[in-house]
Amino acid sequence: MAVSRLCAKYQKCYETGGDTSGVEDMLAVVFNKCIEEDSFYDLPMQGICNIVSKKNEHLSLKEADQLVSKLAEKKGQEAAKILSVLDIGPVGYFDAASTVSPLRICPVIRELLDARPVTARTGGDIRQLEKRIQELEKKNAELKKENEENKKKLRAKSESSQSKDLEEKLFLLLPDEKDIVEASESGNLKAVQYYAKIKPKSINLENEEGYSALQIACLNSHDDVAEFLIKNGADVNHSHKKGDTALHFAALGGSLSTVELLLASGARLDAVDSSQMNALNYAAQGGNLDVVKFLVEKGLDPLREADGTTNIWFAAYSGDVETFAYFIDMDIDKEKPNKMGETPLHAAAMSGNVDIADVLIDFGLDPHAKSLSGSTPLDVATEEEMIDFLQGIEFGGDEDTEEEE
């Protein structure tokens, strides 16, 4: 069977230290077949969790029960416990009193795991999570007894003072309070709210690259997370070492509501990054016309260049026809290259939008123009339609001549 062959391929890659991600992707596609195959449950626990994380749809109640029960049988109760923190089943599957899952986790641990789901996306470490749960059980015999006997119903939140105390102790076992940035990247509002409540000062922490939670939320267009962070004291003008701010990222992502909220909360409209790009340049590069128009209304100059690069260049690079059309009628040098010698036609070729390239050629841009590195628009094109279009221009004259002869 296909699943058996894929599992065998995974095992071989795993044992030889090869890249298993491609096989995981394929197994995720045929996941409904995987849960029927014994060979699937022989895979390493980490691999199974990765495959579950990559599945696009929730399992049915029957499928979720089958998966967790089989894992408990094949790999022991701890495997079922770890898998149960993944968001795989119907809403409330692991919280319902009627669940037939082999394991019920105590309310305090359940709440924490809801806030910090362990998936391939967030890069959580399954083994470390298991270890932390075991450590907590060793420290508190009542918790262990509660887990083993399955006497208490799960609930999303616990109001008891004892549970709150345990919740704070369990939080201290987390590896890094900077997880608020990770949660902002994945758009996990519940997790962001949780970390902000337990560690209020963490709201302005940076990740290893120097980006704040607010910047990351704006970059990934998580408007609800960005709004929460802004309203709870996040620094709206925090800048990365390259100078880019949350406003830049919100403009690039195209979130008009977040751009408006940032400016209303004191974000600097004229902030520029190390390439002298302001929020308008970012919005043009993102092809976000509504944000472009709003920023122009607020006072940013559409004719201003960013270190020699025009907004026509940025709009051509975005591939968005409407944004490009907005700038093309302005008094902007349509042929001006950036400092790398790349013309707006080079930018259009990179974006793959033939309509924009066609308009630029009508305006007189040279399809044979070379950048400082010697590349023509055809050289930098990657989309097949754009390549065909530019080749047609380059060789069209020769073809006409041959036909006449």
Tab-separated table of C-alpha atoms in Angstrom:
chain	number	residue	atom	x	y	z
A	1	MET	CA	0.000	0.000	0.000
A	2	ALA	CA	1.077	3.593	-0.623
A	3	VAL	CA	1.074	4.426	3.091
A	4	SER	CA	3.311	1.453	3.875
A	5	ARG	CA	5.787	2.497	1.182
A	6	LEU	CA	5.805	6.088	2.415
A	7	CYS	CA	6.335	4.947	5.996
A	8	ALA	CA	9.219	2.740	4.907
A	9	LYS	CA	10.717	5.704	3.033
A	10	TYR	CA	10.318	7.881	6.127
A	11	GLN	CA	12.044	5.300	8.328
A	12	LYS	CA	14.953	5.089	5.897
A	13	CYS	CA	15.355	8.885	5.774
A	14	TYR	CA	15.062	9.102	9.548
A	15	GLU	CA	17.633	6.384	10.207
A	16	THR	CA	20.140	7.877	7.764
A	17	GLY	CA	19.637	11.428	9.030
A	18	GLY	CA	18.011	12.595	5.797
A	19	ASP	CA	15.313	15.231	5.294
A	20	THR	CA	11.943	13.723	6.215
A	21	SER	CA	9.825	16.833	5.609
A	22	GLY	CA	8.809	15.867	2.067
A	23	VAL	CA	7.602	12.432	3.148
A	24	GLU	CA	5.756	14.032	6.079
A	25	ASP	CA	3.939	16.309	3.631
A	26	MET	CA	2.819	13.331	1.526
A	27	LEU	CA	1.695	11.338	4.555
A	28	ALA	CA	-0.322	14.345	5.729
A	29	VAL	CA	-2.180	14.325	2.390
A	30	VAL	CA	-3.212	10.665	2.818
A	31	PHE	CA	-3.687	10.937	6.563
A	32	ASN	CA	-7.088	9.230	6.556
A	33	LYS	CA	-5.317	6.121	5.252
A	34	CYS	CA	-2.451	6.436	7.739
A	35	ILE	CA	-4.608	5.836	10.801
A	36	GLU	CA	-5.620	2.449	9.358
A	37	GLU	CA	-2.032	1.260	8.817
A	38	ASP	CA	0.053	-0.358	11.554
A	39	SER	CA	3.255	0.808	9.859
A	40	PHE	CA	2.257	4.419	10.522
A	41	TYR	CA	2.307	3.857	14.285
A	42	ASP	CA	5.826	2.452	14.050
A	43	LEU	CA	7.161	5.874	13.012
A	44	PRO	CA	9.047	7.965	15.602
A	45	MET	CA	6.689	9.921	17.845
A	46	GLN	CA	8.158	13.244	16.688
A	47	GLY	CA	7.449	12.332	13.063
A	48	ILE	CA	3.846	11.384	13.838
A	49	CYS	CA	3.325	14.705	15.604
A	50	ASN	CA	4.830	16.597	12.654
A	51	ILE	CA	2.518	14.796	10.218
A	52	VAL	CA	-0.540	15.498	12.375
A	53	SER	CA	0.485	19.168	12.547
A	54	LYS	CA	0.675	19.403	8.747
A	55	LYS	CA	-2.812	18.011	8.196
A	56	ASN	CA	-5.060	20.761	6.853
A	57	GLU	CA	-8.353	19.586	8.357
A	58	HIS	CA	-9.460	18.430	11.779
A	59	LEU	CA	-10.068	14.729	12.218
A	60	SER	CA	-13.564	13.484	12.853
A	61	LEU	CA	-14.333	12.324	16.393
A	62	LYS	CA	-14.063	8.706	15.252
A	63	GLU	CA	-10.707	9.288	13.531
A	64	ALA	CA	-9.282	11.203	16.491
A	65	ASP	CA	-10.305	8.456	18.899
A	66	GLN	CA	-8.805	5.797	16.646
A	67	LEU	CA	-5.519	7.667	16.317
A	68	VAL	CA	-5.059	8.401	20.019
A	69	SER	CA	-6.227	4.947	21.140
A	70	LYS	CA	-3.897	3.198	18.705
A	71	LEU	CA	-0.954	5.299	19.843
A	72	ALA	CA	-1.723	4.504	23.467
A	73	GLU	CA	-1.722	0.828	22.563
A	74	LYS	CA	1.435	0.910	20.432
A	75	LYS	CA	3.565	3.494	22.212
A	76	GLY	CA	2.101	3.743	25.662
A	77	GLN	CA	-0.020	6.252	27.514
A	78	GLU	CA	2.638	8.974	27.411
A	79	ALA	CA	2.521	9.039	23.611
A	80	ALA	CA	-1.226	9.586	23.693
A	81	LYS	CA	-0.750	12.362	26.247
A	82	ILE	CA	1.743	14.225	24.083
A	83	LEU	CA	-0.298	13.830	20.919
A	84	SER	CA	-3.375	15.093	22.723
A	85	VAL	CA	-1.919	18.597	22.995
A	86	LEU	CA	-2.042	18.897	19.208
A	87	ASP	CA	-5.108	20.557	17.756
A	88	ILE	CA	-6.325	17.522	15.798
A	89	GLY	CA	-9.887	16.745	16.772
A	90	PRO	CA	-13.253	18.498	16.756
A	91	VAL	CA	-13.592	21.603	18.905
A	92	GLY	CA	-13.616	20.572	22.551
A	93	TYR	CA	-12.537	17.016	21.780
A	94	PHE	CA	-10.006	16.790	24.568
A	95	ASP	CA	-12.004	19.006	26.916
A	96	ALA	CA	-15.372	17.272	26.734
A	97	ALA	CA	-16.506	15.215	29.725
A	98	SER	CA	-17.719	12.519	27.339
A	99	THR	CA	-14.421	12.124	25.500
A	100	VAL	CA	-13.220	8.560	25.028
A	101	SER	CA	-9.606	9.619	24.692
A	102	PRO	CA	-7.273	7.327	26.678
A	103	LEU	CA	-6.099	10.237	28.790
A	104	ARG	CA	-7.576	13.303	30.436
A	105	ILE	CA	-5.109	16.009	31.407
A	106	CYS	CA	-5.732	18.050	34.544
A	107	PRO	CA	-7.318	21.503	34.010
A	108	VAL	CA	-4.209	23.518	34.840
A	109	ILE	CA	-1.970	21.678	32.401
A	110	ARG	CA	-4.719	21.732	29.792
A	111	GLU	CA	-5.013	25.505	30.021
A	112	LEU	CA	-1.283	25.981	29.615
A	113	LEU	CA	-1.117	23.627	26.660
A	114	ASP	CA	-4.013	25.455	25.022
A	115	ALA	CA	-1.972	28.638	25.351
A	116	ARG	CA	1.210	27.084	23.983
A	117	PRO	CA	0.247	24.347	21.507
A	118	VAL	CA	3.079	22.062	20.534
A	119	THR	CA	3.211	21.828	16.763
A	120	ALA	CA	5.811	21.777	14.039
A	121	ARG	CA	4.685	25.329	13.235
A	122	THR	CA	5.682	26.714	16.615
A	123	GLY	CA	8.721	24.497	16.918
A	124	GLY	CA	7.693	23.100	20.297
A	125	ASP	CA	9.772	20.224	21.668
A	126	ILE	CA	7.571	17.205	22.361
A	127	ARG	CA	10.105	15.512	24.622
A	128	GLN	CA	10.659	18.633	26.712
A	129	LEU	CA	6.918	19.106	27.162
A	130	GLU	CA	6.547	15.514	28.333
A	131	LYS	CA	9.425	16.002	30.758
A	132	ARG	CA	7.868	19.156	32.231
A	133	ILE	CA	4.546	17.416	32.795
A	134	GLN	CA	6.307	14.524	34.530
A	135	GLU	CA	8.289	16.941	36.710
A	136	LEU	CA	5.118	18.694	37.795
A	137	GLU	CA	3.451	15.394	38.654
A	138	LYS	CA	6.442	14.402	40.797
A	139	LYS	CA	6.175	17.664	42.721
A	140	ASN	CA	2.452	17.293	43.322
A	141	ALA	CA	1.064	13.835	44.102
A	142	GLU	CA	-2.500	15.088	43.873
A	143	LEU	CA	-2.021	16.159	40.267
A	144	LYS	CA	-0.586	12.771	39.362
A	145	LYS	CA	-3.463	11.010	41.058
A	146	GLU	CA	-5.924	13.265	39.261
A	147	ASN	CA	-4.391	12.396	35.901
A	148	GLU	CA	-4.212	8.677	36.563
A	149	GLU	CA	-7.741	8.260	37.893
A	150	ASN	CA	-9.423	10.614	35.402
A	151	LYS	CA	-11.825	11.808	38.093
A	152	LYS	CA	-12.095	15.463	37.196
A	153	LYS	CA	-13.684	16.942	34.117
A	154	LEU	CA	-11.513	19.070	31.904
A	155	ARG	CA	-12.357	22.732	31.722
A	156	ALA	CA	-10.823	25.535	29.641
A	157	LYS	CA	-10.254	27.688	32.708
A	158	SER	CA	-9.853	27.022	36.380
A	159	GLU	CA	-10.910	29.627	38.933
A	160	SER	CA	-9.556	27.920	42.059
A	161	SER	CA	-6.696	29.634	43.873
A	162	GLN	CA	-4.796	26.342	43.987
A	163	SER	CA	-5.024	25.981	40.207
A	164	LYS	CA	-3.893	29.545	39.661
A	165	ASP	CA	-0.885	28.935	41.888
A	166	LEU	CA	-0.012	25.781	39.967
A	167	GLU	CA	-0.536	27.600	36.694
A	168	GLU	CA	2.104	30.154	37.627
A	169	LYS	CA	4.512	27.430	38.752
A	170	LEU	CA	4.034	25.561	35.501
A	171	PHE	CA	4.629	28.738	33.526
A	172	LEU	CA	8.052	29.019	35.155
A	173	LEU	CA	8.969	25.697	33.558
A	174	LEU	CA	8.624	27.210	30.107
A	175	PRO	CA	11.992	27.695	28.407
A	176	ASP	CA	11.714	31.334	27.436
A	177	GLU	CA	9.322	34.184	28.162
A	178	LYS	CA	10.059	35.407	24.633
A	179	ASP	CA	7.476	32.840	23.535
A	180	ILE	CA	5.149	35.845	23.279
A	181	VAL	CA	6.961	36.717	20.034
A	182	GLU	CA	6.524	33.162	18.756
A	183	ALA	CA	2.831	33.258	19.635
A	184	SER	CA	2.488	36.588	17.805
A	185	GLU	CA	4.057	35.072	14.705
A	186	SER	CA	1.576	32.194	14.614
A	187	GLY	CA	-1.369	34.491	15.400
A	188	ASN	CA	-2.216	32.733	18.664
A	189	LEU	CA	-4.090	35.526	20.443
A	190	LYS	CA	-4.923	33.335	23.434
A	191	ALA	CA	-1.248	32.577	23.994
A	192	VAL	CA	-0.261	36.250	23.641
A	193	GLN	CA	-2.905	37.232	26.193
A	194	TYR	CA	-1.671	34.504	28.524
A	195	TYR	CA	1.970	35.604	28.446
A	196	ALA	CA	1.019	39.269	28.799
A	197	LYS	CA	-1.037	38.416	31.882
A	198	ILE	CA	1.663	36.342	33.586
A	199	LYS	CA	4.641	38.474	32.516
A	200	PRO	CA	3.400	41.983	31.596
A	201	LYS	CA	6.927	43.216	30.851
A	202	SER	CA	7.349	40.551	28.166
A	203	ILE	CA	5.100	42.514	25.817
A	204	ASN	CA	8.083	44.499	24.480
A	205	LEU	CA	10.630	41.690	24.375
A	206	GLU	CA	12.500	41.002	21.136
A	207	ASN	CA	13.300	37.721	19.444
A	208	GLU	CA	16.863	36.758	18.512
A	209	GLU	CA	16.669	38.842	15.328
A	210	GLY	CA	15.650	41.943	17.289
A	211	TYR	CA	11.978	42.064	16.252
A	212	SER	CA	9.262	42.755	18.813
A	213	ALA	CA	6.021	40.811	19.165
A	214	LEU	CA	4.127	43.756	17.647
A	215	GLN	CA	6.395	43.907	14.609
A	216	ILE	CA	6.035	40.167	14.043
A	217	ALA	CA	2.244	40.336	14.392
A	218	CYS	CA	2.071	43.189	11.861
A	219	LEU	CA	4.422	41.415	9.448
A	220	ASN	CA	2.145	38.355	9.482
A	221	SER	CA	-1.083	40.409	9.283
A	222	HIS	CA	-2.445	39.152	12.609
A	223	ASP	CA	-4.627	42.201	13.248
A	224	ASP	CA	-6.259	40.912	16.435
A	225	VAL	CA	-2.879	40.182	18.018
A	226	ALA	CA	-1.496	43.560	16.931
A	227	GLU	CA	-4.521	45.350	18.368
A	228	PHE	CA	-4.161	43.566	21.704
A	229	LEU	CA	-0.444	44.362	21.917
A	230	ILE	CA	-0.948	48.036	21.027
A	231	LYS	CA	-3.745	48.468	23.556
A	232	ASN	CA	-1.655	46.788	26.247
A	233	GLY	CA	1.425	48.963	26.016
A	234	ALA	CA	3.539	47.628	23.166
A	235	ASP	CA	6.072	50.162	21.870
A	236	VAL	CA	4.635	51.253	18.516
A	237	ASN	CA	7.927	52.895	17.514
A	238	HIS	CA	10.264	50.031	18.335
A	239	SER	CA	12.669	49.672	15.432
A	240	HIS	CA	14.809	46.788	14.308
A	241	LYS	CA	18.527	47.384	13.760
A	242	LYS	CA	17.646	47.898	10.088
A	243	GLY	CA	15.228	50.629	11.119
A	244	ASP	CA	11.951	48.967	10.151
A	245	THR	CA	9.014	49.498	12.495
A	246	ALA	CA	5.603	47.946	13.089
A	247	LEU	CA	4.096	50.602	10.795
A	248	HIS	CA	6.361	49.486	7.953
A	249	PHE	CA	5.294	45.875	8.382
A	250	ALA	CA	1.594	46.691	8.699
A	251	ALA	CA	1.810	48.722	5.471
A	252	LEU	CA	3.606	45.871	3.728
A	253	GLY	CA	1.039	43.360	4.981
A	254	GLY	CA	-1.818	45.557	3.804
A	255	SER	CA	-3.711	45.933	7.065
A	256	LEU	CA	-5.341	49.356	6.880
A	257	SER	CA	-7.017	48.982	10.285
A	258	THR	CA	-3.687	48.216	11.978
A	259	VAL	CA	-1.971	51.091	10.148
A	260	GLU	CA	-4.711	53.438	11.380
A	261	LEU	CA	-4.453	52.108	14.942
A	262	LEU	CA	-0.663	52.427	14.983
A	263	LEU	CA	-0.788	56.051	13.856
A	264	ALA	CA	-3.566	56.832	16.322
A	265	SER	CA	-1.374	55.321	19.045
A	266	GLY	CA	1.637	57.510	18.275
A	267	ALA	CA	3.562	55.620	15.602
A	268	ARG	CA	5.895	57.875	13.606
A	269	LEU	CA	4.489	58.396	10.131
A	270	ASP	CA	7.842	59.465	8.655
A	271	ALA	CA	10.009	56.657	10.090
A	272	VAL	CA	12.462	55.196	7.566
A	273	ASP	CA	14.549	52.034	7.552
A	274	SER	CA	18.224	51.672	6.640
A	275	SER	CA	17.284	51.764	2.935
A	276	GLN	CA	15.400	55.035	3.502
A	277	MET	CA	12.071	53.295	2.846
A	278	ASN	CA	9.063	54.747	4.647
A	279	ALA	CA	5.646	53.183	5.220
A	280	LEU	CA	4.398	54.376	1.816
A	281	ASN	CA	7.256	52.608	0.045
A	282	TYR	CA	6.414	49.436	1.964
A	283	ALA	CA	2.730	49.726	1.041
A	284	ALA	CA	3.633	50.241	-2.625
A	285	GLN	CA	5.951	47.242	-2.539
A	286	GLY	CA	3.171	45.178	-0.976
A	287	GLY	CA	0.696	46.300	-3.633
A	288	ASN	CA	-1.749	47.617	-1.037
A	289	LEU	CA	-3.572	50.488	-2.711
A	290	ASP	CA	-5.933	51.315	0.157
A	291	VAL	CA	-2.982	51.704	2.525
A	292	VAL	CA	-1.073	53.705	-0.109
A	293	LYS	CA	-3.942	56.180	-0.502
A	294	PHE	CA	-4.409	56.493	3.262
A	295	LEU	CA	-0.721	57.246	3.855
A	296	VAL	CA	-0.691	59.825	1.057
A	297	GLU	CA	-3.737	61.471	2.655
A	298	LYS	CA	-1.829	61.507	5.941
A	299	GLY	CA	0.995	63.437	4.304
A	300	LEU	CA	3.578	61.029	2.887
A	301	ASP	CA	4.912	62.218	-0.470
A	302	PRO	CA	4.354	59.697	-3.308
A	303	LEU	CA	7.134	61.379	-5.322
A	304	ARG	CA	9.729	60.809	-2.612
A	305	GLU	CA	12.379	58.229	-3.488
A	306	ALA	CA	13.896	55.684	-1.122
A	307	ASP	CA	17.634	55.800	-1.714
A	308	GLY	CA	16.968	56.384	-5.408
A	309	THR	CA	14.127	53.880	-5.811
A	310	THR	CA	10.774	55.282	-6.947
A	311	ASN	CA	7.306	54.179	-5.946
A	312	ILE	CA	6.715	53.154	-9.568
A	313	TRP	CA	9.569	50.678	-9.127
A	314	PHE	CA	8.080	49.363	-5.872
A	315	ALA	CA	4.597	49.096	-7.395
A	316	ALA	CA	5.943	47.280	-10.455
A	317	TYR	CA	7.716	44.868	-8.136
A	318	SER	CA	4.487	44.232	-6.213
A	319	GLY	CA	2.759	42.971	-9.343
A	320	ASP	CA	-0.466	44.715	-8.333
A	321	VAL	CA	-1.946	46.471	-11.357
A	322	GLU	CA	-4.136	48.915	-9.410
A	323	THR	CA	-1.280	50.123	-7.212
A	324	PHE	CA	0.952	50.450	-10.260
A	325	ALA	CA	-1.752	52.408	-12.130
A	326	TYR	CA	-2.064	54.796	-9.174
A	327	PHE	CA	1.593	55.829	-9.443
A	328	ILE	CA	2.100	55.635	-13.222
A	329	ASP	CA	0.072	58.793	-13.874
A	330	MET	CA	2.146	60.819	-11.427
A	331	ASP	CA	5.117	62.990	-12.299
A	332	ILE	CA	7.609	60.231	-11.519
A	333	ASP	CA	10.526	59.196	-13.732
A	334	LYS	CA	9.185	55.936	-15.141
A	335	GLU	CA	12.551	54.737	-16.426
A	336	LYS	CA	14.670	55.460	-13.369
A	337	PRO	CA	16.543	52.376	-12.143
A	338	ASN	CA	17.321	51.605	-8.532
A	339	LYS	CA	20.884	51.765	-7.243
A	340	MET	CA	21.478	48.245	-8.572
A	341	GLY	CA	20.714	49.503	-12.067
A	342	GLU	CA	17.433	47.588	-12.251
A	343	THR	CA	14.651	49.471	-14.054
A	344	PRO	CA	10.947	49.225	-13.210
A	345	LEU	CA	10.767	46.722	-16.092
A	346	HIS	CA	13.237	44.517	-14.225
A	347	ALA	CA	10.935	44.820	-11.192
A	348	ALA	CA	7.882	43.869	-13.255
A	349	ALA	CA	9.772	40.905	-14.702
A	350	MET	CA	10.562	39.721	-11.179
A	351	SER	CA	6.910	40.063	-10.141
A	352	GLY	CA	5.701	38.148	-13.179
A	353	ASN	CA	2.914	40.589	-14.105
A	354	VAL	CA	2.866	40.824	-17.902
A	355	ASP	CA	0.299	43.656	-17.951
A	356	ILE	CA	2.618	45.912	-15.954
A	357	ALA	CA	5.590	44.985	-18.132
A	358	ASP	CA	3.574	45.710	-21.273
A	359	VAL	CA	2.595	49.177	-20.020
A	360	LEU	CA	6.192	50.008	-19.121
A	361	ILE	CA	7.390	49.006	-22.581
A	362	ASP	CA	4.686	51.245	-24.075
A	363	PHE	CA	6.152	54.052	-21.971
A	364	GLY	CA	9.494	53.424	-23.638
A	365	LEU	CA	11.399	51.230	-21.213
A	366	ASP	CA	14.072	49.162	-22.903
A	367	PRO	CA	13.485	45.390	-22.596
A	368	HIS	CA	17.214	44.893	-23.262
A	369	ALA	CA	18.402	47.256	-20.497
A	370	LYS	CA	21.064	45.752	-18.268
A	371	SER	CA	21.493	46.211	-14.539
A	372	LEU	CA	24.881	46.818	-12.946
A	373	SER	CA	25.311	43.048	-12.732
A	374	GLY	CA	24.595	42.727	-16.458
A	375	SER	CA	21.107	41.206	-16.133
A	376	THR	CA	18.248	42.071	-18.509
A	377	PRO	CA	14.554	41.838	-17.526
A	378	LEU	CA	14.449	38.457	-19.272
A	379	ASP	CA	17.350	37.248	-17.134
A	380	VAL	CA	15.523	37.992	-13.878
A	381	ALA	CA	12.099	36.711	-14.975
A	382	THR	CA	10.986	33.429	-13.386
A	383	GLU	CA	7.319	33.099	-14.412
A	384	GLU	CA	6.787	31.210	-17.676
A	385	GLU	CA	4.246	33.732	-18.988
A	386	MET	CA	6.676	36.615	-18.399
A	387	ILE	CA	9.556	34.727	-20.010
A	388	ASP	CA	7.436	34.003	-23.107
A	389	PHE	CA	6.341	37.648	-23.255
A	390	LEU	CA	9.876	39.039	-23.059
A	391	GLN	CA	11.257	36.458	-25.477
A	392	GLY	CA	8.515	37.417	-27.918
A	393	ILE	CA	9.674	41.030	-27.754
A	394	GLU	CA	13.337	40.113	-28.043
A	395	PHE	CA	12.973	37.773	-31.015
A	396	GLY	CA	9.752	39.042	-32.564
A	397	GLY	CA	11.574	41.212	-35.087
A	398	ASP	CA	13.676	38.311	-36.377
A	399	GLU	CA	10.606	36.114	-36.762
A	400	ASP	CA	8.824	38.795	-38.812
A	401	THR	CA	11.864	39.102	-41.068
A	402	GLU	CA	11.989	35.367	-41.680
A	403	GLU	CA	8.286	35.311	-42.577
A	404	GLU	CA	8.755	38.129	-45.102
A	405	GLU	CA	11.639	36.281	-46.762
